[in-house]
Amino acid sequence: MPAILGGCAAPDAEIHLAPIFSRHTVPGYDHAEAAGGILRYGEQAGAVTWALSPFYWRLRRPDDSVDSDFFYPLGRYIHDPARPRTFARLFPLFWRDAETRADGVEDRDWSVLTPFFWGGSSSDGKENYFAFFPVFGTVKNFLTYDEATFVLFPLYLRNRKDERTSNHILWPIVGWTGGSERGWHVFPFYGRAEVPGKYRRSYVLWPIVHVAHDELDSKEPQQGWMVLPLGGRIRKGDYRATTVLWPFFGYAARPSTDFVSWQVWPILKFERGGTESRQTIRRFLPFYMRFEDEQTEFTVWMWPLFWDRTDHFGDITRESFYAMPVYWRSRTLRADGREERRERLWPVARVYEDNQGNERFAALAPGIEPILNSEQLSRNLGFAFEVWAGSSDAVSGVTQRRAFLNLYHTAQAAGHTRWSVPILGGQWTEPDGTVHTSLLLGLLRFRSGPGGGLEEPAFPGPGWPDLHVQDLPPAPQVAAQP
């Protein structure tokens, strides 16, 4: 026993006793974890992360911005000093969002026991409000409205959007609108709305009868009517559209632009021509569908299983392929040659590489965007199901890989490579080629290269020195041109 105690590793040395405790370092990288990854601490590229999963996870970046999850998936905290903005949420108990807008106004919004208590304030006094739903109150910027006021909702509701104000009694049954739009309704029996010179719309026995006169300020006003489910008609210049037994049968044409469209919903649809939004559609569901316009083209086989899609956004092109719901890949290309890549075989594995050269991957990967965010799921519960995971950082040059419960770990940076497994041991290769080997809880250690031979025991192994504070090589500089 005295011999073993005399050969213990230094307090800051590398230790690998997973799943109990482990610490790994290479230049620019420090990772420690306990209890199979439930408790974690890490430093990389100037960012500091620590977690007590699934109760708390926190990332602090060099610019002092903070991302945090707590009581996942209920709690979330974000602090962005550049905006500046701070957001906190613990659903359904509360949320709070505070930011300084571009015009310098400080704006704060909050809710307690959502959806019952809402409130907010702003430094200019224009966004002050409070609401106790459904008893009384006012809310700002809610859904599509600038402001909504209610008393014993749905007994009374008033909402405002731009210069239009609507009042409702027993919402949505009785209502009237004033300001830029005028109208009234007794739902579902009759309703009408009008913006003089722009449109007139009305309905009878909603949703059965609809009549609309739109774009009255244009050279070619549009007129239309619909009697559900019998049919309807739209006219605009030489454009005509007719539907019979909506939505099953439809036909539209505009001779001046060679536009033709017809469908037997949902099985068949064919469309071509047009000038404002020139597109081509061919649909024979579930076997085949093809869509093309100036920005997007996609082909579907055995809808909704197989999709091949290309999108153009200015100087950016995105190519995607889906085999729903198990496989998905996409590649985003930029004019400057940078590329972003995503690939997923659900729920087996996922890979993401951004246009800066950073890479992250994991297996297993049960997340499904946008329902279940993969990154949040991984950082809070990944320790319990990821059998293999890792990342590569283009800024620090750090590459790391981890097996389930950290039963294998490897890290590389600045010419150093380290790998190890608990009890059995591992190896550390230095930039000059020297290889350090540690076996059997660090009790047998030796090195190759200049000065090779046995090294002192460092129980519980591997006992290599802390490298994370070692200086990284400087970033490459572009030489000045004469």
Short mmCIF file of C-alpha atoms in Angstrom, two decimals:
data_model
loop_
_atom_site.label_atom_id
_atom_site.label_comp_id
_atom_site.label_asym_id
_atom_site.label_seq_id
_atom_site.Cartn_x
_atom_site.Cartn_y
_atom_site.Cartn_z
CA MET A 1 0.00 0.00 0.00
CA PRO A 2 2.75 2.60 0.79
CA ALA A 3 4.26 1.91 -2.62
CA ILE A 4 0.94 2.55 -4.31
CA LEU A 5 0.33 5.72 -2.33
CA GLY A 6 3.78 6.94 -3.24
CA GLY A 7 2.92 6.46 -6.91
CA CYS A 8 -0.35 8.39 -6.95
CA ALA A 9 -1.07 10.78 -9.80
CA ALA A 10 -0.67 14.52 -9.21
CA PRO A 11 -3.88 16.37 -8.28
CA ASP A 12 -4.10 18.01 -11.72
CA ALA A 13 -3.02 14.94 -13.71
CA GLU A 14 -5.17 13.10 -16.23
CA ILE A 15 -7.41 10.47 -14.59
CA HIS A 16 -9.68 7.93 -16.26
CA LEU A 17 -11.88 5.98 -13.84
CA ALA A 18 -15.12 6.19 -15.83
CA PRO A 19 -17.94 5.99 -15.10
CA ILE A 20 -16.92 7.18 -11.61
CA PHE A 21 -14.65 10.11 -12.50
CA SER A 22 -12.49 11.21 -15.43
CA ARG A 23 -10.44 14.22 -16.49
CA HIS A 24 -8.84 14.72 -19.91
CA THR A 25 -6.71 17.56 -21.29
CA VAL A 26 -4.89 18.62 -24.43
CA PRO A 27 -3.84 22.20 -25.31
CA GLY A 28 -6.96 24.38 -25.32
CA TYR A 29 -9.20 21.58 -24.00
CA ASP A 30 -10.15 20.50 -20.48
CA HIS A 31 -12.93 17.98 -19.84
CA ALA A 32 -13.95 16.42 -16.51
CA GLU A 33 -16.98 14.29 -15.70
CA ALA A 34 -18.38 12.07 -12.97
CA ALA A 35 -21.21 9.56 -12.56
CA GLY A 36 -21.17 8.51 -16.20
CA GLY A 37 -21.47 12.06 -17.51
CA ILE A 38 -24.23 13.34 -15.22
CA LEU A 39 -21.79 15.88 -13.75
CA ARG A 40 -19.55 17.59 -16.32
CA TYR A 41 -17.13 20.50 -16.65
CA GLY A 42 -15.32 21.66 -19.77
CA GLU A 43 -13.17 24.42 -21.25
CA GLN A 44 -12.62 24.76 -25.00
CA ALA A 45 -11.87 27.68 -27.33
CA GLY A 46 -12.39 30.12 -24.45
CA ALA A 47 -15.86 28.77 -23.63
CA VAL A 48 -16.69 27.20 -20.26
CA THR A 49 -19.39 24.55 -19.86
CA TRP A 50 -20.68 22.74 -16.81
CA ALA A 51 -23.68 20.53 -16.22
CA LEU A 52 -25.59 18.52 -13.65
CA SER A 53 -27.85 16.64 -16.03
CA PRO A 54 -30.76 16.87 -16.55
CA PHE A 55 -31.21 19.60 -13.95
CA TYR A 56 -28.75 22.21 -15.19
CA TRP A 57 -26.50 22.94 -18.18
CA ARG A 58 -24.60 26.20 -18.76
CA LEU A 59 -22.30 27.56 -21.49
CA ARG A 60 -20.41 30.83 -21.10
CA ARG A 61 -18.60 32.12 -24.19
CA PRO A 62 -15.58 34.46 -24.35
CA ASP A 63 -17.88 37.41 -25.23
CA ASP A 64 -19.77 36.80 -21.92
CA SER A 65 -22.88 35.52 -23.69
CA VAL A 66 -24.58 32.70 -21.79
CA ASP A 67 -26.83 29.79 -22.80
CA SER A 68 -28.40 27.66 -20.09
CA ASP A 69 -30.98 24.90 -19.68
CA PHE A 70 -32.49 23.96 -16.33
CA PHE A 71 -34.99 21.26 -15.46
CA TYR A 72 -34.86 20.26 -19.14
CA PRO A 73 -37.01 20.69 -21.17
CA LEU A 74 -38.92 23.21 -19.04
CA GLY A 75 -36.25 25.82 -18.24
CA ARG A 76 -34.18 28.05 -20.55
CA TYR A 77 -31.91 31.07 -20.00
CA ILE A 78 -30.17 33.19 -22.67
CA HIS A 79 -28.01 36.28 -22.18
CA ASP A 80 -26.63 38.14 -25.21
CA PRO A 81 -24.66 41.26 -24.19
CA ALA A 82 -24.24 42.34 -27.82
CA ARG A 83 -27.95 43.14 -28.31
CA PRO A 84 -28.30 43.33 -25.25
CA ARG A 85 -31.00 40.73 -24.44
CA THR A 86 -31.82 38.42 -21.53
CA PHE A 87 -34.47 35.71 -21.69
CA ALA A 88 -35.53 33.27 -18.95
CA ARG A 89 -38.27 30.62 -18.89
CA LEU A 90 -39.49 27.89 -16.56
CA PHE A 91 -42.64 26.54 -18.19
CA PRO A 92 -45.43 26.92 -17.11
CA LEU A 93 -44.42 28.95 -14.05
CA PHE A 94 -42.90 32.02 -15.72
CA TRP A 95 -41.00 33.60 -18.58
CA ARG A 96 -39.26 36.97 -18.92
CA ASP A 97 -37.70 38.68 -21.95
CA ALA A 98 -35.74 41.94 -21.65
CA GLU A 99 -33.80 43.69 -24.40
CA THR A 100 -32.62 47.07 -25.63
CA ARG A 101 -34.04 47.70 -29.09
CA ALA A 102 -32.15 49.29 -31.97
CA ASP A 103 -33.80 52.64 -31.17
CA GLY A 104 -32.37 52.53 -27.62
CA VAL A 105 -35.67 51.76 -25.89
CA GLU A 106 -35.48 49.16 -23.10
CA ASP A 107 -38.34 46.68 -23.46
CA ARG A 108 -39.41 44.03 -20.92
CA ASP A 109 -42.13 41.38 -21.18
CA TRP A 110 -43.06 38.67 -18.68
CA SER A 111 -45.65 36.08 -17.75
CA VAL A 112 -46.33 34.21 -14.49
CA LEU A 113 -48.41 31.04 -14.35
CA THR A 114 -48.86 31.21 -18.11
CA PRO A 115 -51.45 31.91 -19.50
CA PHE A 116 -52.96 33.74 -16.52
CA PHE A 117 -50.66 36.71 -15.70
CA TRP A 118 -48.93 38.84 -18.37
CA GLY A 119 -47.10 42.14 -18.18
CA GLY A 120 -44.51 44.40 -19.71
CA SER A 121 -42.89 47.81 -19.69
CA SER A 122 -40.63 50.00 -21.80
CA SER A 123 -38.41 52.96 -21.01
CA ASP A 124 -40.50 55.23 -23.28
CA GLY A 125 -43.76 54.15 -21.59
CA LYS A 126 -45.35 52.95 -24.85
CA GLU A 127 -45.20 49.25 -24.01
CA ASN A 128 -46.53 49.28 -20.42
CA TYR A 129 -49.27 46.69 -19.89
CA PHE A 130 -50.71 44.12 -17.48
CA ALA A 131 -53.26 41.32 -17.89
CA PHE A 132 -54.93 38.76 -15.64
CA PHE A 133 -56.49 36.32 -18.09
CA PRO A 134 -59.44 35.89 -18.49
CA VAL A 135 -60.56 38.55 -15.98
CA PHE A 136 -59.16 41.80 -17.40
CA GLY A 137 -56.09 43.37 -18.94
CA THR A 138 -54.13 44.52 -21.97
CA VAL A 139 -51.35 42.71 -23.83
CA LYS A 140 -48.99 44.17 -26.44
CA ASN A 141 -47.63 42.56 -29.62
CA PHE A 142 -49.74 39.43 -29.08
CA LEU A 143 -50.08 37.01 -32.01
CA THR A 144 -50.60 39.30 -35.05
CA TYR A 145 -51.99 42.27 -33.07
CA ASP A 146 -50.25 45.39 -31.78
CA GLU A 147 -52.52 45.44 -28.72
CA ALA A 148 -55.43 43.44 -27.27
CA THR A 149 -57.66 44.45 -24.32
CA PHE A 150 -60.24 42.16 -22.69
CA VAL A 151 -62.72 42.04 -19.81
CA LEU A 152 -64.06 38.65 -18.72
CA PHE A 153 -62.88 37.10 -21.99
CA PRO A 154 -64.71 36.13 -24.20
CA LEU A 155 -67.37 38.58 -22.95
CA TYR A 156 -65.46 41.60 -24.33
CA LEU A 157 -62.34 41.92 -26.48
CA ARG A 158 -60.78 44.85 -28.33
CA ASN A 159 -57.74 44.44 -30.55
CA ARG A 160 -55.71 46.91 -32.58
CA LYS A 161 -53.43 46.37 -35.55
CA ASP A 162 -51.87 49.35 -37.33
CA GLU A 163 -54.77 51.82 -37.76
CA ARG A 164 -57.52 49.20 -37.46
CA THR A 165 -59.45 48.62 -34.21
CA SER A 166 -61.92 45.77 -33.66
CA ASN A 167 -64.39 45.29 -30.80
CA HIS A 168 -66.02 41.97 -29.90
CA ILE A 169 -68.91 40.96 -27.64
CA LEU A 170 -68.95 37.26 -26.79
CA TRP A 171 -65.97 36.74 -29.09
CA PRO A 172 -66.15 35.64 -31.87
CA ILE A 173 -69.92 36.01 -32.19
CA VAL A 174 -70.54 39.79 -32.37
CA GLY A 175 -67.95 42.29 -33.56
CA TRP A 176 -67.36 45.57 -35.38
CA THR A 177 -64.27 47.25 -36.81
CA GLY A 178 -63.31 50.89 -37.33
CA GLY A 179 -60.36 52.94 -38.46
CA SER A 180 -58.59 51.99 -41.68
CA GLU A 181 -60.96 49.02 -42.05
CA ARG A 182 -64.73 49.16 -41.56
CA GLY A 183 -66.96 46.18 -40.95
CA TRP A 184 -69.12 44.13 -38.63
CA HIS A 185 -70.22 40.53 -38.11
CA VAL A 186 -72.67 38.30 -36.28
CA PHE A 187 -70.84 35.00 -36.51
CA PRO A 188 -71.59 32.67 -38.24
CA PHE A 189 -74.63 34.29 -39.88
CA TYR A 190 -73.20 37.34 -41.63
CA GLY A 191 -70.04 39.42 -41.78
CA ARG A 192 -68.48 42.11 -43.94
CA ALA A 193 -65.22 44.08 -44.03
CA GLU A 194 -64.03 46.91 -46.27
CA VAL A 195 -60.95 49.05 -46.78
CA PRO A 196 -62.13 51.77 -49.20
CA GLY A 197 -60.32 51.54 -52.49
CA LYS A 198 -58.59 48.24 -51.56
CA TYR A 199 -61.08 45.45 -50.82
CA ARG A 200 -64.66 44.48 -49.88
CA ARG A 201 -65.34 41.05 -48.37
CA SER A 202 -68.42 39.40 -46.89
CA TYR A 203 -69.77 36.02 -45.85
CA VAL A 204 -73.17 34.45 -45.17
CA LEU A 205 -73.54 31.38 -42.97
CA TRP A 206 -69.75 30.99 -42.59
CA PRO A 207 -68.05 29.03 -44.05
CA ILE A 208 -70.64 28.38 -46.76
CA VAL A 209 -71.00 31.62 -48.79
CA HIS A 210 -68.12 34.05 -49.44
CA VAL A 211 -67.90 37.07 -51.76
CA ALA A 212 -64.72 39.13 -52.22
CA HIS A 213 -63.58 42.13 -54.29
CA ASP A 214 -59.80 42.50 -53.83
CA GLU A 215 -57.00 44.67 -55.24
CA LEU A 216 -59.45 47.48 -56.06
CA ASP A 217 -56.54 49.93 -56.35
CA SER A 218 -54.84 47.88 -59.09
CA LYS A 219 -55.30 47.91 -62.86
CA GLU A 220 -56.90 44.48 -62.67
CA PRO A 221 -59.19 44.17 -59.61
CA GLN A 222 -59.99 40.64 -58.50
CA GLN A 223 -63.53 39.36 -57.94
CA GLY A 224 -64.48 36.03 -56.45
CA TRP A 225 -67.22 34.01 -54.83
CA MET A 226 -67.47 30.63 -53.15
CA VAL A 227 -70.41 28.46 -52.09
CA LEU A 228 -69.02 25.53 -50.15
CA PRO A 229 -68.82 22.75 -51.03
CA LEU A 230 -70.53 23.27 -54.40
CA GLY A 231 -67.96 25.52 -56.05
CA GLY A 232 -66.55 28.96 -56.69
CA ARG A 233 -65.13 31.38 -59.25
CA ILE A 234 -62.33 34.01 -59.37
CA ARG A 235 -61.76 36.64 -62.11
CA LYS A 236 -58.78 38.98 -62.51
CA GLY A 237 -58.13 40.46 -65.95
CA ASP A 238 -58.06 37.48 -68.28
CA TYR A 239 -57.35 35.12 -65.37
CA ARG A 240 -60.16 32.70 -64.51
CA ALA A 241 -60.22 30.07 -61.76
CA THR A 242 -63.07 27.64 -61.11
CA THR A 243 -63.54 25.00 -58.44
CA VAL A 244 -66.31 22.39 -58.27
CA LEU A 245 -66.99 20.33 -55.17
CA TRP A 246 -64.11 22.10 -53.41
CA PRO A 247 -61.38 21.07 -52.88
CA PHE A 248 -61.60 18.12 -55.26
CA PHE A 249 -61.87 19.66 -58.76
CA GLY A 250 -60.19 22.86 -59.91
CA TYR A 251 -59.14 24.62 -63.10
CA ALA A 252 -57.40 27.96 -63.69
CA ALA A 253 -56.01 29.69 -66.80
CA ARG A 254 -54.58 33.02 -67.96
CA PRO A 255 -54.02 33.09 -71.72
CA SER A 256 -51.87 36.26 -71.66
CA THR A 257 -49.16 34.48 -69.64
CA ASP A 258 -49.74 30.93 -70.91
CA PHE A 259 -50.71 29.92 -67.36
CA VAL A 260 -52.74 26.71 -66.98
CA SER A 261 -53.51 24.74 -63.83
CA TRP A 262 -55.89 21.89 -63.10
CA GLN A 263 -56.26 19.37 -60.30
CA VAL A 264 -58.21 16.41 -59.00
CA TRP A 265 -57.33 16.80 -55.34
CA PRO A 266 -55.34 15.30 -53.76
CA ILE A 267 -54.19 12.86 -56.45
CA LEU A 268 -53.56 14.89 -59.61
CA LYS A 269 -52.32 18.42 -60.23
CA PHE A 270 -50.60 19.95 -63.27
CA GLU A 271 -49.54 23.60 -63.54
CA ARG A 272 -47.31 25.59 -65.91
CA GLY A 273 -46.69 29.10 -67.20
CA GLY A 274 -47.24 32.46 -65.53
CA THR A 275 -45.02 35.53 -65.16
CA GLU A 276 -45.24 36.86 -61.58
CA SER A 277 -44.47 33.47 -60.06
CA ARG A 278 -43.57 31.19 -62.93
CA GLN A 279 -43.79 27.64 -61.71
CA THR A 280 -44.42 24.09 -62.88
CA ILE A 281 -46.30 21.48 -60.87
CA ARG A 282 -46.89 17.84 -61.75
CA ARG A 283 -48.58 15.66 -59.17
CA PHE A 284 -49.78 12.07 -59.31
CA LEU A 285 -50.03 11.09 -55.66
CA PRO A 286 -48.82 9.06 -53.96
CA PHE A 287 -46.44 7.96 -56.71
CA TYR A 288 -44.87 11.17 -58.02
CA MET A 289 -44.78 14.94 -57.55
CA ARG A 290 -42.59 17.60 -59.19
CA PHE A 291 -42.41 21.34 -58.40
CA GLU A 292 -40.25 24.04 -60.02
CA ASP A 293 -40.03 27.82 -59.72
CA GLU A 294 -37.22 30.39 -59.77
CA GLN A 295 -36.04 29.58 -56.22
CA THR A 296 -37.07 26.00 -55.50
CA GLU A 297 -37.34 22.68 -57.23
CA PHE A 298 -38.19 19.35 -55.68
CA THR A 299 -39.22 15.85 -56.68
CA VAL A 300 -41.17 13.45 -54.49
CA TRP A 301 -41.51 9.70 -54.99
CA MET A 302 -44.07 7.66 -53.05
CA TRP A 303 -45.28 10.74 -51.18
CA PRO A 304 -44.44 11.53 -48.43
CA LEU A 305 -41.47 9.15 -48.24
CA PHE A 306 -38.73 10.30 -50.66
CA TRP A 307 -37.86 13.97 -51.37
CA ASP A 308 -35.07 15.46 -53.48
CA ARG A 309 -34.97 19.26 -53.16
CA THR A 310 -32.83 22.24 -54.22
CA ASP A 311 -33.30 25.82 -52.95
CA HIS A 312 -31.58 29.00 -54.16
CA PHE A 313 -31.26 32.01 -51.82
CA GLY A 314 -29.19 34.63 -53.64
CA ASP A 315 -25.60 33.31 -53.62
CA ILE A 316 -26.55 30.35 -51.40
CA THR A 317 -27.69 26.96 -52.70
CA ARG A 318 -29.08 24.20 -50.49
CA GLU A 319 -29.40 20.61 -51.68
CA SER A 320 -31.48 18.20 -49.58
CA PHE A 321 -32.64 14.62 -49.69
CA TYR A 322 -35.19 13.00 -47.35
CA ALA A 323 -36.25 9.39 -46.86
CA MET A 324 -38.96 10.04 -44.32
CA PRO A 325 -38.81 9.56 -41.42
CA VAL A 326 -35.45 7.80 -41.03
CA TYR A 327 -32.90 9.58 -43.26
CA TRP A 328 -32.12 13.19 -44.11
CA ARG A 329 -29.11 14.98 -45.55
CA SER A 330 -28.51 18.55 -46.72
CA ARG A 331 -25.60 20.50 -48.16
CA THR A 332 -25.50 24.31 -48.23
CA LEU A 333 -23.07 25.87 -50.71
CA ARG A 334 -21.99 29.53 -50.70
CA ALA A 335 -20.51 31.54 -53.54
CA ASP A 336 -17.19 31.87 -51.66
CA GLY A 337 -16.81 28.07 -51.58
CA ARG A 338 -17.79 27.55 -47.95
CA GLU A 339 -20.01 24.54 -47.31
CA GLU A 340 -22.35 23.41 -44.53
CA ARG A 341 -23.40 19.78 -44.19
CA ARG A 342 -26.04 17.96 -42.13
CA GLU A 343 -26.85 14.27 -42.16
CA ARG A 344 -29.11 12.13 -39.99
CA LEU A 345 -30.08 8.46 -39.84
CA TRP A 346 -32.84 8.52 -37.27
CA PRO A 347 -32.55 7.47 -34.51
CA VAL A 348 -29.11 5.97 -35.13
CA ALA A 349 -26.78 8.90 -35.83
CA ARG A 350 -26.43 12.56 -36.80
CA VAL A 351 -23.57 14.67 -38.22
CA TYR A 352 -23.31 18.45 -38.56
CA GLU A 353 -20.45 20.42 -40.13
CA ASP A 354 -20.76 24.22 -40.36
CA ASN A 355 -19.21 26.54 -42.94
CA GLN A 356 -16.30 27.34 -40.58
CA GLY A 357 -15.13 23.72 -40.46
CA ASN A 358 -16.55 22.88 -37.02
CA GLU A 359 -18.05 19.39 -36.75
CA ARG A 360 -20.34 17.61 -34.27
CA PHE A 361 -21.70 14.07 -34.42
CA ALA A 362 -23.48 11.59 -32.19
CA ALA A 363 -24.90 8.07 -32.16
CA LEU A 364 -27.61 7.42 -30.99
CA ALA A 365 -29.60 10.51 -31.99
CA PRO A 366 -33.35 10.35 -31.21
CA GLY A 367 -34.01 14.09 -31.63
CA ILE A 368 -36.50 15.19 -34.30
CA GLU A 369 -36.40 18.85 -35.41
CA PRO A 370 -38.32 21.03 -34.78
CA ILE A 371 -40.27 18.94 -32.25
CA LEU A 372 -37.30 17.73 -30.19
CA ASN A 373 -34.13 19.80 -30.65
CA SER A 374 -31.15 17.45 -31.06
CA GLU A 375 -28.53 19.77 -29.54
CA GLN A 376 -30.59 20.45 -26.41
CA LEU A 377 -31.45 16.78 -26.02
CA SER A 378 -27.78 15.79 -26.39
CA ARG A 379 -26.36 18.25 -23.86
CA ASN A 380 -28.98 17.41 -21.23
CA LEU A 381 -29.60 13.68 -21.69
CA GLY A 382 -26.94 12.52 -24.14
CA PHE A 383 -24.93 10.89 -21.35
CA ALA A 384 -27.73 8.32 -21.01
CA PHE A 385 -28.04 7.18 -24.64
CA GLU A 386 -25.12 8.38 -26.83
CA VAL A 387 -22.88 5.39 -27.48
CA TRP A 388 -20.42 7.48 -29.52
CA ALA A 389 -20.12 11.27 -29.80
CA GLY A 390 -17.56 13.91 -30.57
CA SER A 391 -16.66 17.24 -32.12
CA SER A 392 -13.94 19.11 -34.00
CA ASP A 393 -13.34 22.83 -33.39
CA ALA A 394 -11.76 24.85 -36.19
CA VAL A 395 -10.72 27.74 -33.91
CA SER A 396 -8.84 25.79 -31.23
CA GLY A 397 -7.97 22.81 -33.44
CA VAL A 398 -9.34 20.46 -30.78
CA THR A 399 -10.84 17.12 -31.82
CA GLN A 400 -12.43 14.89 -29.19
CA ARG A 401 -14.37 11.62 -29.15
CA ARG A 402 -16.24 9.89 -26.31
CA ALA A 403 -17.86 6.45 -25.93
CA PHE A 404 -20.87 5.61 -23.75
CA LEU A 405 -20.27 6.45 -20.06
CA ASN A 406 -16.85 7.74 -21.19
CA LEU A 407 -15.52 4.18 -21.32
CA TYR A 408 -13.23 5.41 -24.11
CA HIS A 409 -11.99 8.95 -24.64
CA THR A 410 -9.61 10.52 -27.13
CA ALA A 411 -8.56 14.13 -27.73
CA GLN A 412 -6.16 15.85 -30.14
CA ALA A 413 -4.77 19.40 -30.37
CA ALA A 414 -1.51 21.19 -31.21
CA GLY A 415 0.20 17.93 -32.20
CA HIS A 416 -0.77 16.10 -28.99
CA THR A 417 -2.96 12.98 -29.13
CA ARG A 418 -4.30 11.18 -26.08
CA TRP A 419 -6.58 8.15 -25.77
CA SER A 420 -7.48 5.97 -22.82
CA VAL A 421 -9.91 3.44 -21.36
CA PRO A 422 -10.55 2.92 -17.64
CA ILE A 423 -8.21 0.55 -15.75
CA LEU A 424 -6.54 -0.84 -18.88
CA GLY A 425 -4.78 2.40 -19.81
CA GLY A 426 -3.92 4.39 -22.92
CA GLN A 427 -1.32 6.37 -24.86
CA TRP A 428 -0.18 9.98 -25.24
CA THR A 429 1.73 10.97 -28.37
CA GLU A 430 3.63 14.28 -28.26
CA PRO A 431 4.37 16.51 -31.29
CA ASP A 432 7.98 15.21 -31.46
CA GLY A 433 6.76 11.61 -31.72
CA THR A 434 7.42 10.61 -28.12
CA VAL A 435 4.81 8.07 -27.01
CA HIS A 436 3.82 7.69 -23.35
CA THR A 437 2.00 4.47 -22.43
CA SER A 438 0.09 3.94 -19.19
CA LEU A 439 -1.32 0.52 -18.24
CA LEU A 440 -3.20 -1.13 -15.38
CA LEU A 441 -4.43 1.90 -13.40
CA GLY A 442 -1.19 3.76 -14.11
CA LEU A 443 0.95 1.26 -12.21
CA LEU A 444 2.94 0.39 -15.35
CA ARG A 445 4.07 3.42 -17.35
CA PHE A 446 6.80 3.86 -19.94
CA ARG A 447 7.73 6.05 -22.89
CA SER A 448 9.46 5.69 -26.24
CA GLY A 449 11.73 8.10 -28.04
CA PRO A 450 14.64 10.15 -26.58
CA GLY A 451 15.12 9.29 -22.92
CA GLY A 452 12.72 6.37 -23.26
CA GLY A 453 12.15 3.92 -20.48
CA LEU A 454 10.01 3.36 -17.44
CA GLU A 455 8.09 6.22 -15.82
CA GLU A 456 6.94 6.48 -12.22
CA PRO A 457 3.54 4.93 -11.41
CA ALA A 458 0.63 7.38 -11.28
CA PHE A 459 -2.33 5.60 -9.71
CA PRO A 460 -5.21 5.46 -10.78
CA GLY A 461 -3.84 6.36 -14.22
CA PRO A 462 -3.04 7.39 -16.79
CA GLY A 463 -1.45 10.24 -14.80
CA TRP A 464 -0.28 12.41 -17.70
CA PRO A 465 0.28 16.12 -16.92
CA ASP A 466 -2.34 18.84 -17.45
CA LEU A 467 -1.95 20.34 -20.94
CA HIS A 468 -5.05 22.52 -21.30
CA VAL A 469 -3.23 25.76 -20.34
CA GLN A 470 -0.36 25.07 -22.74
CA ASP A 471 -0.17 27.71 -25.45
CA LEU A 472 -1.69 26.77 -28.76
CA PRO A 473 0.24 27.53 -31.95
CA PRO A 474 -0.62 30.99 -33.31
CA ALA A 475 -3.28 31.24 -35.99
CA PRO A 476 -1.80 31.47 -39.50
CA GLN A 477 -1.30 35.04 -40.69
CA VAL A 478 -1.69 36.31 -44.23
CA ALA A 479 1.53 37.95 -45.39
CA ALA A 480 1.27 41.61 -46.37
CA GLN A 481 1.44 42.22 -50.10
CA PRO A 482 3.93 44.77 -51.45
#
